[in-house]
Coordinates of C-alpha atoms and ligand atoms in Angstrom, one line a residue:
X1 CA -36.9 -3.1 -50.6
X2 CA -34.1 -0.6 -51.0
X3 CA -34.5 2.5 -48.9
X4 CA -31.9 4.8 -50.5
X5 CA -33.1 6.8 -53.4
X6 CA -30.6 6.6 -56.2
X7 CA -31.2 8.2 -59.5
X8 CA -29.4 7.2 -62.7
X9 CA -28.6 9.7 -65.5
X10 CA -31.1 9.4 -68.4
X11 CA -28.2 9.2 -70.9
X12 CA -24.8 7.5 -70.4
X13 CA -21.8 9.8 -70.0
X14 CA -21.1 11.5 -73.3
X15 CA -17.3 11.1 -73.0
X16 CA -17.8 7.3 -72.9
X17 CA -19.5 7.5 -76.3
X18 CA -16.6 9.3 -78.0
X19 CA -14.3 6.3 -78.4
X20 CA -17.2 4.5 -80.2
X21 CA -17.6 7.4 -82.6
X22 CA -13.8 7.5 -83.2
X23 CA -13.9 3.8 -84.1
X24 CA -16.7 4.3 -86.6
X25 CA -14.9 7.3 -88.2
X26 CA -11.7 5.2 -88.5
X27 CA -13.3 2.1 -89.9
X28 CA -15.8 4.0 -92.0
X29 CA -18.2 1.0 -91.8
X30 CA -21.5 2.8 -91.2
X31 CA -24.2 0.2 -91.5
X32 CA -24.9 -3.3 -92.9
X33 CA -23.8 -5.7 -90.2
X34 CA -20.7 -3.8 -89.0
X35 CA -18.6 -4.7 -86.0
X36 CA -20.8 -2.8 -83.4
X37 CA -23.9 -4.4 -84.9
X38 CA -22.4 -7.9 -84.5
X39 CA -21.2 -7.2 -81.0
X40 CA -24.5 -5.9 -79.9
X41 CA -26.4 -8.8 -81.3
X42 CA -24.3 -11.2 -79.3
X43 CA -24.1 -9.1 -76.1
X44 CA -27.8 -8.4 -76.0
X45 CA -28.6 -12.1 -76.7
X46 CA -26.5 -13.0 -73.7
X47 CA -27.9 -10.3 -71.5
X48 CA -31.5 -11.2 -72.3
X49 CA -30.9 -15.0 -72.3
X50 CA -32.1 -15.7 -75.8
X51 CA -30.5 -17.7 -78.5
X52 CA -31.3 -15.7 -81.7
X53 CA -31.5 -12.0 -81.9
X54 CA -31.7 -9.8 -85.0
X55 CA -31.4 -6.0 -84.6
X56 CA -33.7 -3.6 -86.3
X57 CA -33.8 0.1 -87.0
X58 CA -37.0 0.3 -84.9
X59 CA -39.6 -1.9 -83.3
X60 CA -42.4 -1.3 -85.8
X61 CA -40.3 -2.5 -88.8
X62 CA -39.3 -5.5 -86.6
X63 CA -43.0 -6.3 -86.0
X64 CA -43.9 -6.0 -89.7
X65 CA -40.9 -8.2 -90.6
X66 CA -41.8 -10.7 -88.0
X67 CA -45.2 -11.3 -89.6
X68 CA -43.5 -11.5 -93.0
X69 CA -41.0 -14.0 -91.7
X70 CA -43.7 -16.3 -90.5
X71 CA -45.8 -15.8 -93.6
X72 CA -48.8 -14.8 -91.6
X73 CA -52.0 -14.5 -93.6
X74 CA -55.8 -13.9 -93.0
X75 CA -56.9 -13.1 -89.5
X76 CA -54.7 -12.4 -86.5
X77 CA -56.2 -12.3 -83.0
X78 CA -54.8 -9.4 -81.0
X79 CA -55.5 -6.9 -78.2
X80 CA -56.9 -3.4 -78.5
X81 CA -55.0 -2.4 -75.4
X82 CA -51.6 -1.6 -76.7
X83 CA -49.7 1.0 -78.7
X84 CA -51.1 1.5 -82.2
X85 CA -48.0 0.0 -83.9
X86 CA -49.1 -3.5 -82.8
X87 CA -52.3 -3.4 -84.9
X88 CA -50.8 -1.2 -87.6
X89 CA -48.2 -3.9 -88.4
X90 CA -51.1 -6.2 -89.3
X91 CA -52.6 -3.6 -91.7
X92 CA -49.2 -3.2 -93.3
X93 CA -49.1 -7.0 -94.0
X94 CA -52.7 -7.0 -95.2
X95 CA -53.8 -9.2 -92.3
X96 CA -57.1 -8.6 -90.6
X97 CA -56.9 -7.7 -86.9
X98 CA -59.4 -9.5 -84.7
X99 CA -59.7 -7.7 -81.3
X100 CA -60.4 -9.7 -78.2
X101 CA -60.8 -8.4 -74.7
X102 CA -58.1 -8.3 -72.0
X103 CA -57.7 -10.0 -68.6
X104 CA -58.7 -7.6 -65.8
X105 CA -55.7 -8.7 -63.7
X106 CA -52.9 -8.4 -66.2
X107 CA -54.4 -6.1 -68.9
X108 CA -53.1 -8.7 -71.4
X109 CA -55.1 -10.6 -74.0
X110 CA -57.6 -13.0 -72.3
X111 CA -56.9 -16.6 -73.5
X112 CA -60.6 -17.6 -73.1
X113 CA -61.5 -14.8 -75.5
X114 CA -58.8 -15.8 -77.9
X115 CA -60.2 -19.3 -78.2
X116 CA -63.7 -18.0 -78.9
X117 CA -62.5 -15.8 -81.7
X118 CA -60.7 -18.4 -83.8
X119 CA -62.1 -19.0 -87.3
X120 CA -60.8 -21.0 -90.3
X121 CA -59.1 -17.8 -91.5
X122 CA -57.1 -17.4 -88.2
X123 CA -53.4 -17.9 -88.7
X124 CA -51.8 -16.3 -85.6
X125 CA -52.1 -14.7 -82.2
X126 CA -50.3 -11.4 -81.7
X127 CA -50.1 -10.9 -78.0
X128 CA -48.5 -8.0 -76.0
X129 CA -46.9 -8.1 -72.6
X130 CA -48.4 -4.8 -71.6
X131 CA -46.2 -2.7 -69.2
X132 CA -43.8 -5.7 -69.2
X133 CA -46.4 -7.9 -67.4
X134 CA -46.2 -11.4 -68.7
X135 CA -49.2 -12.8 -70.7
X136 CA -50.6 -16.2 -69.8
X137 CA -48.0 -17.7 -72.0
X138 CA -48.6 -21.3 -71.3
X139 CA -52.3 -21.0 -72.1
X140 CA -51.7 -19.1 -75.2
X141 CA -49.2 -21.7 -76.4
X142 CA -51.6 -24.5 -75.7
X143 CA -54.3 -22.7 -77.8
X144 CA -51.8 -22.1 -80.6
X145 CA -50.7 -25.7 -80.6
X146 CA -54.3 -27.1 -80.6
X147 CA -55.4 -24.8 -83.5
X148 CA -52.1 -24.8 -85.4
X149 CA -51.6 -21.0 -85.0
X150 CA -48.4 -19.0 -84.8
X151 CA -47.8 -17.2 -81.6
X152 CA -46.1 -13.8 -81.9
X153 CA -45.3 -11.5 -79.0
X154 CA -45.0 -7.7 -79.1
X155 CA -42.6 -7.5 -76.2
X156 CA -41.8 -3.9 -76.7
X157 CA -42.4 -3.3 -73.0
X158 CA -40.7 -6.5 -71.8
X159 CA -37.0 -5.9 -72.0
X160 CA -35.2 -8.0 -69.4
X161 CA -38.4 -9.5 -67.9
X162 CA -38.0 -13.1 -66.6
X163 CA -40.2 -15.7 -65.2
X164 CA -38.6 -18.3 -63.0
X165 CA -35.2 -17.1 -64.3
X166 CA -36.2 -17.6 -67.9
X167 CA -36.6 -14.7 -70.3
X168 CA -40.2 -14.3 -71.4
X169 CA -38.9 -13.6 -74.8
X170 CA -38.4 -17.3 -75.3
X171 CA -42.2 -18.0 -75.5
X172 CA -44.0 -18.4 -78.7
X173 CA -42.6 -18.4 -82.3
X174 CA -40.9 -15.1 -81.8
X175 CA -40.9 -11.8 -79.9
X176 CA -40.2 -8.3 -81.0
X177 CA -38.5 -5.6 -78.9
X178 CA -38.4 -1.8 -79.2
X179 CA -35.4 0.3 -78.3
X180 CA -37.2 3.6 -78.8
X181 CA -36.1 6.6 -76.6
X182 CA -39.1 6.1 -74.3
X183 CA -38.4 2.4 -73.5
X184 CA -36.4 0.9 -70.6
X185 CA -33.4 0.2 -72.9
X186 CA -33.0 2.5 -75.9
X187 CA -30.8 3.2 -78.9
X188 CA -32.7 6.4 -79.5
X189 CA -34.6 4.4 -82.2
X190 CA -34.1 0.7 -82.5
X191 CA -35.6 -2.7 -82.1
X192 CA -35.1 -6.5 -82.5
X193 CA -36.7 -9.8 -83.3
X194 CA -35.9 -12.6 -80.9
X195 CA -36.5 -16.2 -82.0
X196 CA -35.2 -19.7 -81.2
X197 CA -34.4 -21.1 -84.6
X198 CA -31.2 -20.2 -86.5
X199 CA -32.9 -20.7 -89.9
X200 CA -35.7 -18.3 -88.9
X201 CA -33.1 -15.7 -87.9
X202 CA -31.4 -16.2 -91.3
X203 CA -34.7 -15.5 -93.0
X204 CA -35.3 -12.4 -90.8
X205 CA -31.8 -11.1 -91.6
X206 CA -32.5 -11.4 -95.3
X207 CA -35.9 -9.8 -95.0
X208 CA -34.5 -6.8 -93.2
X209 CA -31.9 -6.3 -96.0
X210 CA -34.3 -6.0 -99.0
X211 CA -34.4 -9.8 -99.2
X212 CA -30.8 -10.2 -100.2
X213 CA -29.5 -13.7 -99.5
X214 CA -26.3 -13.0 -101.4
X215 CA -25.1 -10.4 -103.9
X216 CA -27.3 -11.8 -106.7
X217 CA -30.1 -13.6 -104.9
X218 CA -33.2 -11.8 -103.6
X219 CA -35.4 -14.3 -101.8
X220 CA -38.4 -12.0 -101.0
X221 CA -39.6 -8.5 -101.2
X222 CA -37.7 -7.5 -98.1
X223 CA -37.6 -4.1 -96.5
X224 CA -34.8 -1.9 -95.2
X225 CA -34.9 -2.6 -91.4
X226 CA -31.2 -2.5 -90.7
X227 CA -29.8 -1.0 -87.5
X228 CA -26.8 1.3 -88.2
X229 CA -23.5 1.4 -86.4
X230 CA -24.3 4.6 -84.6
X231 CA -27.4 3.0 -83.0
X232 CA -25.5 -0.2 -82.3
X233 CA -22.6 1.6 -80.6
X234 CA -25.1 3.5 -78.4
X235 CA -26.7 0.2 -77.6
X236 CA -23.4 -1.3 -76.4
X237 CA -22.8 1.7 -74.1
X238 CA -26.4 1.7 -72.8
X239 CA -26.0 -1.9 -71.9
X240 CA -23.3 -1.0 -69.4
X241 CA -25.9 1.0 -67.5
X242 CA -29.1 -0.9 -67.9
X243 CA -29.0 -2.8 -64.6
X244 CA -28.6 0.5 -62.7
X245 CA -31.4 2.1 -64.8
X246 CA -33.8 -0.8 -64.0
X247 CA -32.8 -0.7 -60.3
X248 CA -33.5 3.0 -60.0
X249 CA -36.9 2.5 -61.7
X250 CA -37.5 -0.3 -59.2
X251 CA -36.8 2.1 -56.3
X252 CA -39.2 4.7 -57.8
X253 CA -41.9 2.0 -58.3
X254 CA -41.7 0.8 -54.7
X255 CA -41.8 4.4 -53.5
X256 CA -45.0 5.0 -55.5
X257 CA -46.5 1.7 -54.2
X258 CA -45.9 2.6 -50.6
X259 CA -47.3 6.1 -50.9
X260 CA -50.3 5.2 -53.0
X261 CA -51.4 1.8 -51.8
X262 CA -53.9 3.0 -49.3
X263 CA -55.6 5.7 -51.2
X264 CA -59.3 4.9 -51.6
X265 CA -60.3 4.7 -55.3
X266 CA -56.7 4.1 -56.6
X267 CA -55.9 0.7 -57.7
X268 CA -52.3 -0.5 -58.3
X269 CA -51.2 -3.4 -60.4
X270 CA -49.7 -6.6 -58.9
X271 CA -46.0 -6.5 -58.2
X272 CA -43.7 -9.3 -59.2
X273 CA -40.6 -10.8 -57.8
X274 CA -37.2 -9.1 -58.3
X275 CA -36.0 -9.7 -61.9
X276 CA -39.5 -10.4 -63.0
X277 CA -40.4 -6.8 -63.6
X278 CA -38.6 -4.0 -65.5
X279 CA -40.7 -1.1 -64.1
X280 CA -41.1 0.3 -67.5
X281 CA -44.4 2.0 -66.6
X282 CA -46.3 2.7 -63.4
X283 CA -50.0 2.4 -64.3
X284 CA -52.7 3.1 -61.7
X285 CA -56.5 2.9 -62.1
X286 CA -58.6 5.8 -61.0
X287 CA -61.9 4.2 -59.8
X288 CA -65.2 5.7 -59.0
X289 CA -64.4 6.1 -55.3
X290 CA -61.5 8.5 -56.0
X291 CA -62.7 12.2 -55.7
X292 CA -61.5 13.1 -59.2
X293 CA -62.1 11.3 -62.6
X294 CA -59.1 10.0 -64.4
X295 CA -59.1 12.9 -66.8
X296 CA -59.5 15.5 -64.0
X297 CA -56.5 14.0 -62.2
X298 CA -54.6 14.0 -65.5
X299 CA -55.3 17.7 -66.0
X300 CA -54.6 18.6 -62.4
X301 CA -51.2 17.0 -62.7
X302 CA -50.5 18.8 -66.0
X303 CA -51.2 22.1 -64.4
X304 CA -48.4 21.2 -62.1
X305 CA -46.1 20.3 -65.0
X306 CA -46.5 16.6 -64.2
X307 CA -46.9 14.7 -67.4
X308 CA -48.7 11.5 -66.6
X309 CA -49.8 9.5 -69.7
X310 CA -53.2 7.9 -70.6
X311 CA -51.6 4.7 -71.9
X312 CA -53.6 3.2 -73.5
X313 CA -56.4 5.5 -74.3
X314 CA -58.2 5.5 -76.7
X315 CA -58.3 1.8 -77.5
X316 CA -56.8 1.0 -80.9
X317 CA -60.2 -0.4 -81.8
X318 CA -61.7 3.1 -81.6
X319 CA -59.4 4.6 -84.3
X320 CA -61.0 5.2 -87.7
X321 CA -59.0 2.5 -89.5
X322 CA -60.2 -0.1 -87.1
X323 CA -63.6 0.9 -85.7
X324 CA -65.5 -0.6 -88.7
X325 CA -64.4 -4.1 -87.7
X326 CA -67.0 -6.2 -86.0
X327 CA -64.5 -7.2 -83.3
X328 CA -63.9 -3.5 -82.6
X329 CA -67.4 -3.0 -81.1
X330 CA -67.1 -1.8 -77.5
X331 CA -69.5 -4.5 -76.4
X332 CA -66.9 -7.0 -77.4
X333 CA -64.2 -5.3 -75.3
X334 CA -65.8 -4.2 -72.0
X335 CA -62.7 -4.8 -69.8
X336 CA -60.3 -3.0 -72.2
X337 CA -62.8 -0.1 -72.5
X338 CA -63.1 0.3 -68.8
X339 CA -59.4 0.1 -68.1
X340 CA -58.6 2.6 -70.9
X341 CA -61.0 5.1 -69.2
X342 CA -59.4 4.6 -65.8
X343 CA -55.7 4.2 -66.4
X344 CA -53.0 6.7 -65.8
X345 CA -49.3 6.0 -66.2
X346 CA -47.3 8.0 -63.7
X347 CA -43.9 9.4 -64.6
X348 CA -41.1 6.8 -64.1
X349 CA -37.6 7.2 -65.4
X350 CA -34.2 6.6 -63.9
X351 CA -33.4 10.3 -63.2
X352 CA -36.7 11.2 -61.7
X353 CA -35.6 13.1 -58.5
X354 CA -37.0 12.4 -55.1
X355 CA -38.3 15.9 -55.0
X356 CA -40.3 15.5 -58.2
X357 CA -41.6 12.1 -56.9
X358 CA -42.8 13.7 -53.7
X359 CA -44.5 16.4 -55.6
X360 CA -46.3 13.9 -57.9
X361 CA -47.4 11.9 -54.8
X362 CA -48.6 14.9 -53.0
X363 CA -50.8 15.9 -55.9
X364 CA -52.4 12.5 -56.1
X365 CA -53.0 12.1 -52.3
X366 CA -56.6 12.9 -51.5
X367 CA -56.2 14.8 -48.3
X368 CA -58.0 18.1 -48.7
X369 CA -59.9 16.9 -51.7
X370 CA -63.6 16.1 -51.5
Ligands
PLP1 C1 -43.0 1.4 -78.6 C2 -43.9 0.3 -79.1 C3 -43.8 -0.2 -80.4 C4 -43.1 0.4 -81.5 O1 -41.8 0.5 -81.4 P1 -40.9 1.6 -82.2 O2 -39.5 1.2 -81.8 O3 -41.3 2.9 -81.6 O4 -41.2 1.5 -83.6 C5 -44.6 -1.4 -80.7 N1 -45.4 -1.9 -79.8 C6 -45.5 -1.4 -78.5 C7 -46.4 -2.1 -77.5 C8 -44.8 -0.3 -78.1 O5 -44.9 0.2 -76.9

């Protein structure tokens, strides 16, 4: 573990962005597969260790397009413990979300529960690597193979996460990424679909450009999901700093771990080997033994201007557009329900100062509380 505390600016140096802007102004190629777009697709593919990558204007449109690209119909088994966009993408495709419970160790979709939820209408599994923690990918793939289902990953949290030196983005039929401002790697707004098959990438590229296969051929009712040159240029610059950003997040995560590991009633998540974690979030569980409830701690921190987040609370299955589904019943989702009521994600970002970190820790430590 690194002892030195090194912060990394939240944004790259502005002066380094100017030459990119000058080039855009000179070439006047603003979007539609420009030179920065092509460069970023290739550089990101190399960085992440994936063969086919298609950039998008955001992660949600990437998700919606991913389902279209694989022609997903009927029921899709998914998790209620994620950001709303995961399930919303199913509604936008007129698929029926079927929620199953999560694994208490990884907070990811529980493969045993997936198998039990399969019906003749099931066409796919939509899994999420929550907080960048890998799903049980081999089990999920086995189930998908046995039942002839597509396996799709919402990997919005899993930028740069590897297992045994292999990107976890290479599991399943495809994975989507988000490059939203709040994610580990951002282009302000942005996203991508990662897949292994050149023909599938071709179809995805048509779909994100209204379905145009050439000037006069429209192959499907595609959408406008294109990333523009401004976003792509920013992405290239951000890529120069991503390793340092992940490293400073790692230092902060280790600092939290050391300071919080022995506090009764606080539960930390497992840590992974170097390179197998991107430290995108720092979730803790506030259990009964802790002197405050989760919400009391959340409010206490807010009073000190510390903005911890209750990710993911409420569960997606509790929102009005989902709660009528039989799979949304809390009795079907006991683990997810409990975790969503205990979880708190602590501030973690590359320019979090040591002073702020100490203040956060001091406010969580129980000395003096009863
Ligand atoms: C951020 C996020 C998305 C949506 O990505 P956008 O780029 O904001 O559209 C989807 N799924 C998960 C799990 C996310 O965290």
